[in-house]
Amino acid sequence: MHQKLIILDFGSQYTQLIARRVRELNIYCEIHPWNKIPKLDSSIFGVILSGSPFSTLDALAPKPDLSEIKGKIPLLGVCYGAQYLVQNFGGKVLPSKIREYGRAFLEVKDTSCPLMKNVGTKSQVWMSHGDTIVDLPPGYSVICSTDDVLNAGFQLENEFTFGIQFHPEVYHSTEGTKILKNFLVDICGFTQDWTPNAFVSETINSLKAILGRDKVIMGLSGGVDSTVAAVLLHRAIGNNLHCIFVNNGLLRKYEFESVLASYEGMGLNIRGVDASQLFYTALRGKIDPELKRKAIGKVFIDVFDDESKKVENAKWLGQGTIYPDVIESVSATGGPSQTIKSHHNVGGLPDYMKLKVIEPLRLLFKDEVRRIGTALNIDSAILNRHPFPGPGLGIRILGEVIPEKIAILQEVDAIFINGLKDEGLYNEVWQAGAIFLPIQSVGVMGDERTYENAVALRAVSSTDGMTADWCHLPYEFLARISSKIINQVKGVNRVTYDISSKPPATIEWE
């Protein structure tokens, strides 16, 4: 049983970031809603209470029962978590006269406190709260302060219970990782053995025990998540894994052939299915983005269902679900979220398929998946591949999707993506692509007037896709790509570059 940290989530935007920082220290952790606290066992070495959009003074504020945790194993409250440890155990929290958001500078008051070990004087931290701790409960002592917040951090005497009102998990808290490491290693006693190689070994052994000689079917996309999941399954059950790669006719130029070729070199048992015409028929006449998505999803399910029936006695469906997908399926109050998108690796399979689901990556973040892929010796071209939307070019063609538009967009996209690769810019971009605009514009080629299509190029930088900024690609590069597209792609006479950030825009146009 692996050493484990539990993070109780009160709905903070930073909760996943806490988990990522913990994982970066080679320590395994899980996020659980505050009202679904797992039963303590010998594998749980510590608990962190997250921040929250709530105030502890709100009538509906989360109020977890910590009776089985506090005083029994190490406990760290962050922001709301710290304020809850005060408000609920005899202290006082009030709205702050000076709201503290952004940078602040920490002064360590108790250098003997293990949480503050080797933390420099006046180190920068990141604050994000409107309430403040006015009075500490009996037995609590101050360990650090800022200019505006006296009780910025505290320790409970005779307990490994701590609270800090700042966010150590964010980049702007310069000693934040050190503080987390002090808590996790020195106080909790974690041995930092959560490594890619350890994960690979444990996961393969677990898959062997669960699956035995059962057959698993899996839809591959060519992306990093499904590929890494498939390789783990293949290492565990060999050719009892049956992979299906569906060409919906909305892939990039030559992508169907190149992805199949790359998988063959990995020894995977894979079958390619060209269902382009079925998708084109389903998309005919559809303009609304949601109707297009639903049409693509339905055809994919039908094709996958037909192909899966060719695998006799298949009992399992393999999916490349990753940890953010799992977390987003449960809100901070423990119920299904109404605002977060659903995550289904193969478009959402209906109940009639009667397959049990196996998800080898459901405990990993995206950056961890890439590290696991490296440990599995998967080609870096796959691991570093830009994210590509499930509906493919179907949502990069504004308006009706027809084969003629797809062919044009594939050519434009290929020139753009290959240009990024040729000029060493591809790995500086998180995601890039071209959009077929629903307008035509006047142009001049030679002495002739043209009235042809306009396209937009999009390139963004991001870490997780939740926020993104447009990439400041060199003007000279954009000029060369624009000229190449207009000269080489018949039907296009105007190229634009999208300089919108997310928010307020989204990465995709539909």
Coordinates of C-alpha atoms in Angstrom, one line a residue:
M1 CA 0.0 0.0 0.0
H2 CA 1.5 3.3 -1.2
Q3 CA 2.2 6.2 1.2
K4 CA -0.6 8.7 0.6
L5 CA -1.5 12.4 1.2
I6 CA -5.1 13.4 1.3
I7 CA -6.2 16.9 0.1
L8 CA -9.6 17.9 1.2
D9 CA -11.1 20.2 -1.4
F10 CA -13.3 23.1 -0.4
G11 CA -13.7 24.3 -4.0
S12 CA -10.6 26.3 -4.4
Q13 CA -9.2 27.1 -7.9
Y14 CA -5.8 26.2 -6.5
T15 CA -6.6 22.7 -5.2
Q16 CA -5.3 20.9 -8.2
L17 CA -2.2 23.0 -8.0
I18 CA -1.5 21.8 -4.5
A19 CA -1.8 18.2 -5.8
R20 CA 0.6 18.9 -8.6
R21 CA 3.2 20.5 -6.3
V22 CA 2.9 17.4 -4.0
R23 CA 3.4 15.1 -7.0
E24 CA 6.4 17.1 -8.1
L25 CA 8.0 16.1 -4.8
N26 CA 7.5 12.5 -5.7
I27 CA 4.7 12.0 -3.2
Y28 CA 1.4 10.4 -4.1
C29 CA -1.7 12.3 -3.2
E30 CA -5.5 12.2 -3.7
I31 CA -8.1 15.0 -3.8
H32 CA -11.4 14.3 -2.0
P33 CA -14.4 16.5 -1.5
W34 CA -14.5 17.9 2.1
N35 CA -17.6 16.0 3.0
K36 CA -16.3 12.6 1.7
I37 CA -13.3 12.1 3.9
P38 CA -11.7 8.7 3.3
K39 CA -11.3 6.4 6.3
L40 CA -7.8 6.7 7.8
D41 CA -5.5 3.7 7.4
S42 CA -1.8 3.1 7.7
S43 CA -1.2 4.4 4.1
I44 CA -2.4 7.9 4.9
F45 CA 0.6 10.0 6.2
G46 CA -1.0 13.4 6.3
V47 CA -3.9 15.7 5.3
I48 CA -4.0 19.2 3.7
L49 CA -7.1 21.4 3.9
S50 CA -7.5 23.5 0.7
G51 CA -8.6 27.1 0.2
S52 CA -12.1 27.9 -0.8
P53 CA -14.3 30.6 -2.5
F54 CA -16.4 30.5 0.8
S55 CA -15.8 32.5 3.9
T56 CA -15.7 30.5 7.2
L57 CA -18.3 33.1 8.3
D58 CA -20.8 32.0 5.6
A59 CA -23.9 30.1 6.8
L60 CA -23.3 27.5 4.1
A61 CA -19.6 27.3 4.4
P62 CA -18.1 23.8 4.4
K63 CA -17.7 22.4 7.8
P64 CA -15.8 19.0 7.7
D65 CA -15.7 16.7 10.7
L66 CA -12.0 16.5 11.5
S67 CA -12.3 14.4 14.7
E68 CA -10.6 11.4 13.0
I69 CA -7.8 13.5 11.7
K70 CA -6.8 16.4 13.9
G71 CA -4.3 15.4 16.5
K72 CA -3.9 11.9 15.0
I73 CA -1.9 12.5 11.9
P74 CA -0.2 15.7 10.5
L75 CA -2.6 18.3 9.3
L76 CA -2.0 21.5 7.3
G77 CA -4.7 24.1 6.7
V78 CA -4.1 26.5 3.7
C79 CA -6.0 29.8 3.6
Y80 CA -9.7 28.7 4.2
G81 CA -8.3 25.5 5.8
A82 CA -6.3 27.6 8.2
Q83 CA -9.2 29.9 9.0
Y84 CA -11.5 26.8 9.6
L85 CA -8.9 25.4 12.1
V86 CA -9.2 28.7 14.0
Q87 CA -12.9 29.4 13.7
N88 CA -14.0 25.9 14.6
F89 CA -11.7 25.4 17.6
G90 CA -12.2 28.4 19.7
G91 CA -10.5 31.3 17.8
K92 CA -12.0 34.2 15.8
V93 CA -12.0 35.0 12.1
L94 CA -13.4 38.3 10.9
P95 CA -13.6 40.2 7.6
S96 CA -10.3 42.0 7.1
K97 CA -10.1 45.7 7.1
I98 CA -7.3 45.4 4.6
R99 CA -8.1 42.7 2.1
E100 CA -4.9 40.9 1.1
Y101 CA -4.6 39.7 -2.5
G102 CA -1.4 39.1 -4.4
R103 CA 2.2 39.5 -3.2
A104 CA 3.1 39.8 0.5
F105 CA 6.3 39.3 2.4
L106 CA 6.6 36.7 5.2
E107 CA 8.5 37.2 8.4
V108 CA 9.2 34.0 10.3
K109 CA 8.4 34.4 14.0
D110 CA 9.3 30.9 15.2
T111 CA 12.5 29.5 13.6
S112 CA 12.2 26.3 15.7
C113 CA 8.9 25.4 14.0
P114 CA 9.5 22.5 11.6
L115 CA 7.2 24.0 9.0
M116 CA 9.4 27.1 8.7
K117 CA 12.7 25.2 8.5
N118 CA 15.2 27.1 6.3
V119 CA 12.5 29.6 5.1
G120 CA 14.2 32.9 4.4
T121 CA 13.4 36.1 6.1
K122 CA 11.0 38.3 4.1
S123 CA 10.3 35.7 1.5
Q124 CA 7.5 36.5 -1.0
V125 CA 4.2 34.7 -0.6
W126 CA 0.9 34.9 -2.4
M127 CA -2.3 35.9 -0.5
S128 CA -5.9 35.5 -1.7
H129 CA -8.4 36.2 1.1
G130 CA -10.9 38.7 2.4
D131 CA -11.1 37.4 6.0
T132 CA -8.3 37.3 8.5
I133 CA -7.5 35.4 11.7
V134 CA -8.0 37.9 14.6
D135 CA -7.6 35.7 17.7
L136 CA -5.9 32.2 17.8
P137 CA -7.5 29.5 20.0
P138 CA -5.8 28.4 23.2
G139 CA -2.7 26.4 22.5
Y140 CA -2.1 27.9 19.1
S141 CA 1.0 30.0 18.5
V142 CA 2.1 32.3 15.7
I143 CA 4.9 31.0 13.5
C144 CA 4.9 33.7 10.7
S145 CA 3.4 37.1 9.9
T146 CA 3.2 39.7 7.1
D147 CA 3.0 43.4 7.3
D148 CA -0.8 43.3 7.3
V149 CA -1.5 39.9 8.7
L150 CA -0.2 39.1 12.2
N151 CA -1.4 35.5 12.2
A152 CA -0.2 34.5 8.8
G153 CA 0.8 31.0 10.1
F154 CA 0.4 29.1 13.3
Q155 CA 1.1 25.8 15.0
L156 CA -0.9 23.9 17.6
E157 CA 1.1 22.9 20.7
N158 CA 1.7 19.2 21.2
E159 CA 0.1 18.4 17.8
F160 CA 1.4 18.3 14.2
T161 CA -1.4 20.7 13.2
F162 CA -0.4 23.8 11.2
G163 CA -2.2 26.6 9.4
I164 CA -1.0 29.2 6.8
Q165 CA -3.2 32.0 5.3
F166 CA -1.1 32.2 2.2
H167 CA -0.8 29.8 -0.8
P168 CA 2.5 27.9 -0.9
E169 CA 1.4 26.0 -4.0
V170 CA 1.5 29.0 -6.4
Y171 CA 4.5 30.1 -8.4
H172 CA 4.7 33.5 -6.7
S173 CA 5.3 32.0 -3.2
T174 CA 9.0 31.8 -3.6
E175 CA 9.6 29.4 -0.7
G176 CA 6.3 27.6 -1.1
T177 CA 7.8 24.3 -2.3
K178 CA 10.2 24.3 0.6
I179 CA 7.3 24.8 3.1
L180 CA 5.4 22.0 1.5
K181 CA 8.4 19.7 1.6
N182 CA 9.0 20.6 5.2
F183 CA 5.4 19.5 6.0
L184 CA 5.5 16.4 3.8
V185 CA 9.0 15.0 4.4
D186 CA 10.1 16.3 7.8
I187 CA 6.7 16.3 9.5
C188 CA 4.6 13.6 7.8
G189 CA 7.5 11.4 7.0
F190 CA 7.0 10.7 3.3
T191 CA 9.9 9.0 1.6
Q192 CA 9.4 10.6 -1.9
D193 CA 9.2 7.3 -3.7
W194 CA 6.3 8.2 -6.1
T195 CA 8.4 8.0 -9.3
P196 CA 7.5 7.2 -13.0
N197 CA 9.3 3.8 -12.8
A198 CA 7.6 2.9 -9.6
F199 CA 4.2 3.9 -11.1
V200 CA 4.8 1.8 -14.2
S201 CA 5.8 -1.3 -12.2
E202 CA 2.9 -1.0 -9.8
T203 CA 0.3 -0.3 -12.5
I204 CA 1.4 -3.2 -14.7
N205 CA 1.2 -5.6 -11.8
S206 CA -2.2 -4.2 -10.8
L207 CA -3.5 -4.5 -14.4
K208 CA -2.3 -8.1 -14.6
A209 CA -4.1 -9.0 -11.3
I210 CA -7.4 -7.2 -12.4
L211 CA -7.6 -8.3 -16.0
G212 CA -6.0 -11.8 -16.0
R213 CA -6.6 -13.2 -19.5
D214 CA -9.6 -10.9 -20.2
K215 CA -9.8 -9.0 -23.5
V216 CA -9.8 -5.2 -23.5
I217 CA -10.9 -2.9 -26.4
M218 CA -9.7 0.6 -26.6
G219 CA -10.2 3.6 -28.9
L220 CA -7.0 5.4 -29.7
S221 CA -6.7 9.0 -30.8
G222 CA -3.0 9.4 -31.5
G223 CA -2.7 11.6 -28.4
V224 CA -0.5 11.2 -25.4
D225 CA -3.1 10.0 -22.9
S226 CA -4.6 7.2 -24.9
T227 CA -1.2 6.1 -26.2
V228 CA 0.4 5.8 -22.7
A229 CA -2.7 4.0 -21.4
A230 CA -2.6 1.6 -24.3
V231 CA 1.1 0.8 -23.8
L232 CA 0.6 0.1 -20.1
L233 CA -2.3 -2.2 -20.9
H234 CA -0.2 -3.9 -23.6
R235 CA 2.6 -4.5 -21.2
A236 CA 0.1 -6.2 -18.9
I237 CA -2.0 -8.3 -21.2
G238 CA -0.2 -8.3 -24.6
N239 CA -2.5 -9.0 -27.6
N240 CA -5.5 -9.4 -25.4
L241 CA -5.6 -5.6 -25.9
H242 CA -7.5 -4.7 -29.1
C243 CA -7.0 -1.1 -30.1
I244 CA -9.3 0.7 -32.6
F245 CA -8.3 3.9 -34.4
V246 CA -11.2 5.5 -36.2
N247 CA -10.6 7.9 -39.1
N248 CA -13.5 10.4 -38.9
G249 CA -12.3 12.2 -42.0
L250 CA -11.6 15.2 -39.8
L251 CA -8.0 14.5 -38.9
R252 CA -5.0 16.4 -40.0
K253 CA -3.4 15.8 -43.4
Y254 CA -2.0 12.2 -43.5
E255 CA -2.7 11.8 -39.8
F256 CA -4.6 8.5 -40.1
E257 CA -1.7 6.8 -41.9
S258 CA 1.1 8.3 -39.8
V259 CA -0.6 7.5 -36.5
L260 CA -1.2 3.9 -37.6
A261 CA 2.4 3.6 -38.7
S262 CA 3.7 5.0 -35.4
Y263 CA 1.6 2.5 -33.4
E264 CA 2.7 -0.4 -35.5
G265 CA 6.3 0.3 -34.6
M266 CA 5.2 0.0 -30.9
G267 CA 3.9 -3.5 -31.4
L268 CA 0.3 -2.7 -30.5
N269 CA -2.6 -4.8 -31.7
I270 CA -4.4 -2.1 -33.6
R271 CA -7.0 -1.9 -36.3
G272 CA -7.6 1.3 -38.4
V273 CA -11.2 2.0 -39.5
D274 CA -11.9 4.6 -42.2
A275 CA -15.4 5.9 -41.5
S276 CA -15.0 9.3 -43.2
Q277 CA -18.1 9.1 -45.3
L278 CA -20.4 8.2 -42.4
F279 CA -19.2 11.3 -40.6
Y280 CA -19.5 13.5 -43.7
T281 CA -23.1 12.3 -44.1
A282 CA -24.0 13.0 -40.5
L283 CA -22.6 16.5 -40.7
R284 CA -24.4 17.5 -43.9
G285 CA -26.4 20.7 -43.4
K286 CA -25.3 21.2 -39.8
I287 CA -24.0 24.7 -38.8
D288 CA -24.6 24.9 -35.0
P289 CA -21.4 23.9 -33.2
E290 CA -23.2 21.8 -30.6
L291 CA -25.2 19.9 -33.3
K292 CA -21.9 19.2 -35.1
R293 CA -20.3 17.9 -31.9
K294 CA -23.3 15.6 -31.1
A295 CA -23.4 14.3 -34.7
I296 CA -19.7 13.4 -34.6
G297 CA -20.0 11.8 -31.1
K298 CA -23.0 9.7 -32.2
V299 CA -21.3 8.3 -35.3
F300 CA -18.2 7.6 -33.4
I301 CA -20.2 5.5 -30.8
D302 CA -21.9 3.6 -33.6
V303 CA -18.6 2.9 -35.4
F304 CA -16.9 1.9 -32.2
D305 CA -19.8 -0.3 -31.2
D306 CA -19.7 -2.1 -34.6
E307 CA -15.9 -2.7 -34.5
S308 CA -15.9 -3.8 -30.8
K309 CA -18.4 -6.6 -31.7
K310 CA -15.7 -8.1 -33.8
V311 CA -13.6 -8.8 -30.7
E312 CA -15.1 -12.0 -29.2
N313 CA -15.7 -12.0 -25.4
A314 CA -14.3 -8.5 -24.8
K315 CA -15.1 -7.6 -21.2
W316 CA -13.3 -4.3 -20.7
L317 CA -13.1 -0.8 -22.2
G318 CA -9.7 0.9 -21.8
Q319 CA -9.8 4.6 -21.5
G320 CA -7.1 7.3 -21.2
T321 CA -8.9 9.2 -18.5
I322 CA -6.5 11.4 -16.4
Y323 CA -6.9 12.8 -12.9
P324 CA -8.2 16.3 -13.8
D325 CA -11.1 14.5 -15.6
V326 CA -11.9 12.5 -12.5
I327 CA -11.7 15.6 -10.2
E328 CA -13.9 17.7 -12.5
S329 CA -16.6 15.0 -12.3
V330 CA -17.2 15.8 -8.6
S331 CA -17.8 19.2 -7.3
A332 CA -16.5 20.6 -4.0
T333 CA -19.8 19.8 -2.4
G334 CA -19.5 16.2 -3.5
G335 CA -22.0 16.2 -6.3
P336 CA -21.9 16.2 -10.1
S337 CA -20.7 19.5 -11.4
Q338 CA -23.1 21.4 -13.6
T339 CA -20.4 23.8 -15.0
I340 CA -17.6 21.4 -16.0
K341 CA -17.6 19.5 -19.2
S342 CA -18.1 15.7 -19.2
H343 CA -15.0 13.6 -20.0
H344 CA -15.4 10.4 -22.0
N345 CA -12.4 9.2 -23.9
V346 CA -14.5 7.6 -26.7
G347 CA -17.4 10.0 -26.8
G348 CA -19.5 8.6 -24.1
L349 CA -20.4 4.9 -24.6
P350 CA -24.0 3.8 -24.0
D351 CA -25.0 1.3 -21.3
Y352 CA -25.9 -1.4 -23.8
M353 CA -22.2 -2.1 -24.6
K354 CA -22.0 -3.7 -21.1
L355 CA -18.2 -3.3 -20.8
K356 CA -16.4 -2.6 -17.5
V357 CA -14.0 0.4 -17.7
I358 CA -10.3 0.2 -16.9
E359 CA -8.4 3.5 -16.6
P360 CA -4.7 3.1 -16.0
L361 CA -4.0 6.8 -15.9
R362 CA -6.9 8.0 -13.7
L363 CA -4.4 9.0 -10.9
L364 CA -2.1 11.2 -13.1
F365 CA -1.9 14.8 -14.2
K366 CA -1.0 15.6 -17.8
D367 CA 2.6 16.4 -17.1
E368 CA 2.9 13.1 -15.2
V369 CA 1.5 11.2 -18.1
R370 CA 4.3 12.5 -20.3
R371 CA 6.9 11.4 -17.7
I372 CA 5.3 8.0 -17.5
G373 CA 5.5 7.9 -21.3
T374 CA 9.2 8.7 -21.2
A375 CA 9.7 5.9 -18.7
L376 CA 7.9 3.6 -21.2
N377 CA 10.2 4.7 -24.0
I378 CA 7.4 6.1 -26.1
D379 CA 8.5 8.3 -29.0
S380 CA 8.8 12.0 -27.9
A381 CA 6.9 13.0 -31.1
I382 CA 3.8 11.4 -29.6
L383 CA 4.5 12.5 -26.0
N384 CA 5.0 16.2 -27.1
R385 CA 2.2 16.3 -29.6
H386 CA -0.1 19.3 -29.3
P387 CA -3.6 18.6 -27.9
F388 CA -6.1 18.1 -30.7
P389 CA -9.9 18.3 -30.2
G390 CA -11.9 15.1 -30.3
P391 CA -14.2 16.4 -33.1
G392 CA -11.1 17.4 -35.0
L393 CA -11.3 19.8 -37.9
G394 CA -15.1 19.6 -37.6
I395 CA -15.0 22.4 -35.1
R396 CA -12.3 24.3 -36.9
I397 CA -14.6 24.8 -39.9
L398 CA -17.1 27.5 -39.0
G399 CA -20.4 26.7 -40.7
E400 CA -21.2 23.5 -42.6
V401 CA -18.5 20.9 -42.8
I402 CA -18.0 19.5 -46.3
P403 CA -15.1 17.5 -47.9
E404 CA -14.0 20.5 -50.0
K405 CA -13.5 22.7 -47.0
I406 CA -11.8 19.9 -45.1
A407 CA -9.3 19.4 -47.9
I408 CA -8.5 23.1 -47.9
L409 CA -8.1 23.3 -44.2
Q410 CA -5.9 20.2 -44.0
E411 CA -3.5 21.9 -46.5
V412 CA -3.5 25.2 -44.5
D413 CA -3.0 23.4 -41.2
A414 CA -0.1 21.2 -42.6
I415 CA 1.8 24.3 -43.8
F416 CA 1.3 26.0 -40.4
I417 CA 2.2 23.0 -38.2
N418 CA 5.2 21.9 -40.4
G419 CA 6.4 25.5 -40.4
L420 CA 6.4 25.6 -36.6
K421 CA 8.4 22.3 -36.6
D422 CA 10.8 23.4 -39.3
E423 CA 11.7 26.6 -37.5
G424 CA 12.0 25.2 -34.0
L425 CA 8.8 26.8 -32.7
Y426 CA 6.6 23.8 -32.2
N427 CA 7.7 22.9 -28.7
E428 CA 7.3 26.6 -27.6
V429 CA 3.6 26.4 -28.4
W430 CA 1.0 24.5 -26.3
Q431 CA -1.6 24.1 -29.1
A432 CA -1.8 25.4 -32.7
G433 CA -4.1 25.0 -35.7
A434 CA -6.0 26.7 -38.5
I435 CA -9.6 27.8 -38.7
F436 CA -11.7 27.9 -41.8
L437 CA -13.7 31.2 -41.6
P438 CA -17.3 31.5 -43.0
I439 CA -16.4 34.5 -45.1
Q440 CA -14.8 35.3 -48.4
S441 CA -12.8 38.3 -49.3
V442 CA -11.6 40.1 -52.4
G443 CA -8.0 39.7 -53.5
V444 CA -5.7 40.2 -56.4
M445 CA -3.6 37.5 -57.9
G446 CA -1.6 38.6 -61.0
D447 CA -3.9 41.0 -62.8
E448 CA -7.1 39.0 -61.8
R449 CA -9.6 39.7 -59.1
T450 CA -10.2 36.8 -56.7
Y451 CA -13.1 36.3 -54.2
E452 CA -12.0 33.4 -52.0
N453 CA -11.8 32.0 -48.5
A454 CA -10.2 33.5 -45.4
V455 CA -8.5 31.4 -42.7
A456 CA -7.2 32.2 -39.2
L457 CA -4.1 30.8 -37.6
R458 CA -4.2 30.1 -33.8
A459 CA -1.3 29.4 -31.5
V460 CA -1.5 29.6 -27.7
S461 CA 0.7 29.0 -24.7
S462 CA -0.8 27.3 -21.6
T463 CA 0.0 24.7 -19.0
D464 CA -3.4 23.0 -18.6
G465 CA -5.8 24.6 -21.1
M466 CA -7.8 26.3 -18.4
T467 CA -6.2 29.7 -19.3
A468 CA -4.1 30.5 -22.4
D469 CA -2.4 33.4 -24.0
W470 CA -1.7 33.9 -27.7
C471 CA 1.8 33.1 -28.8
H472 CA 4.0 36.0 -29.9
L473 CA 5.3 34.2 -33.0
P474 CA 7.9 36.2 -35.0
Y475 CA 6.4 38.5 -37.6
E476 CA 8.8 37.2 -40.2
F477 CA 7.6 33.6 -39.6
L478 CA 3.9 34.6 -39.9
A479 CA 4.7 36.5 -43.1
R480 CA 6.4 33.4 -44.6
I481 CA 3.6 31.1 -43.6
S482 CA 0.9 33.5 -44.9
S483 CA 2.6 33.8 -48.2
K484 CA 3.1 30.0 -48.5
I485 CA -0.6 29.3 -47.7
I486 CA -1.9 31.9 -50.2
N487 CA 0.5 30.7 -52.9
Q488 CA 0.0 27.0 -52.4
V489 CA -3.5 26.4 -51.2
K490 CA -6.1 27.0 -54.0
G491 CA -9.2 28.7 -52.6
V492 CA -7.5 30.8 -49.9
N493 CA -6.6 34.5 -50.5
R494 CA -6.4 35.9 -47.0
V495 CA -4.7 34.7 -43.7
T496 CA -5.3 36.2 -40.3
Y497 CA -3.7 35.5 -36.9
D498 CA -5.8 35.2 -33.8
I499 CA -4.4 37.3 -30.9
S500 CA -7.2 36.6 -28.3
S501 CA -6.4 35.1 -24.9
K502 CA -8.5 32.7 -22.8
P503 CA -10.4 34.1 -21.1
P504 CA -12.4 35.9 -22.6
A505 CA -12.0 33.8 -25.8
T506 CA -11.6 30.0 -25.9
I507 CA -8.8 28.2 -27.5
E508 CA -11.0 26.6 -30.2
W509 CA -13.5 28.8 -32.1
E510 CA -16.4 26.4 -31.6

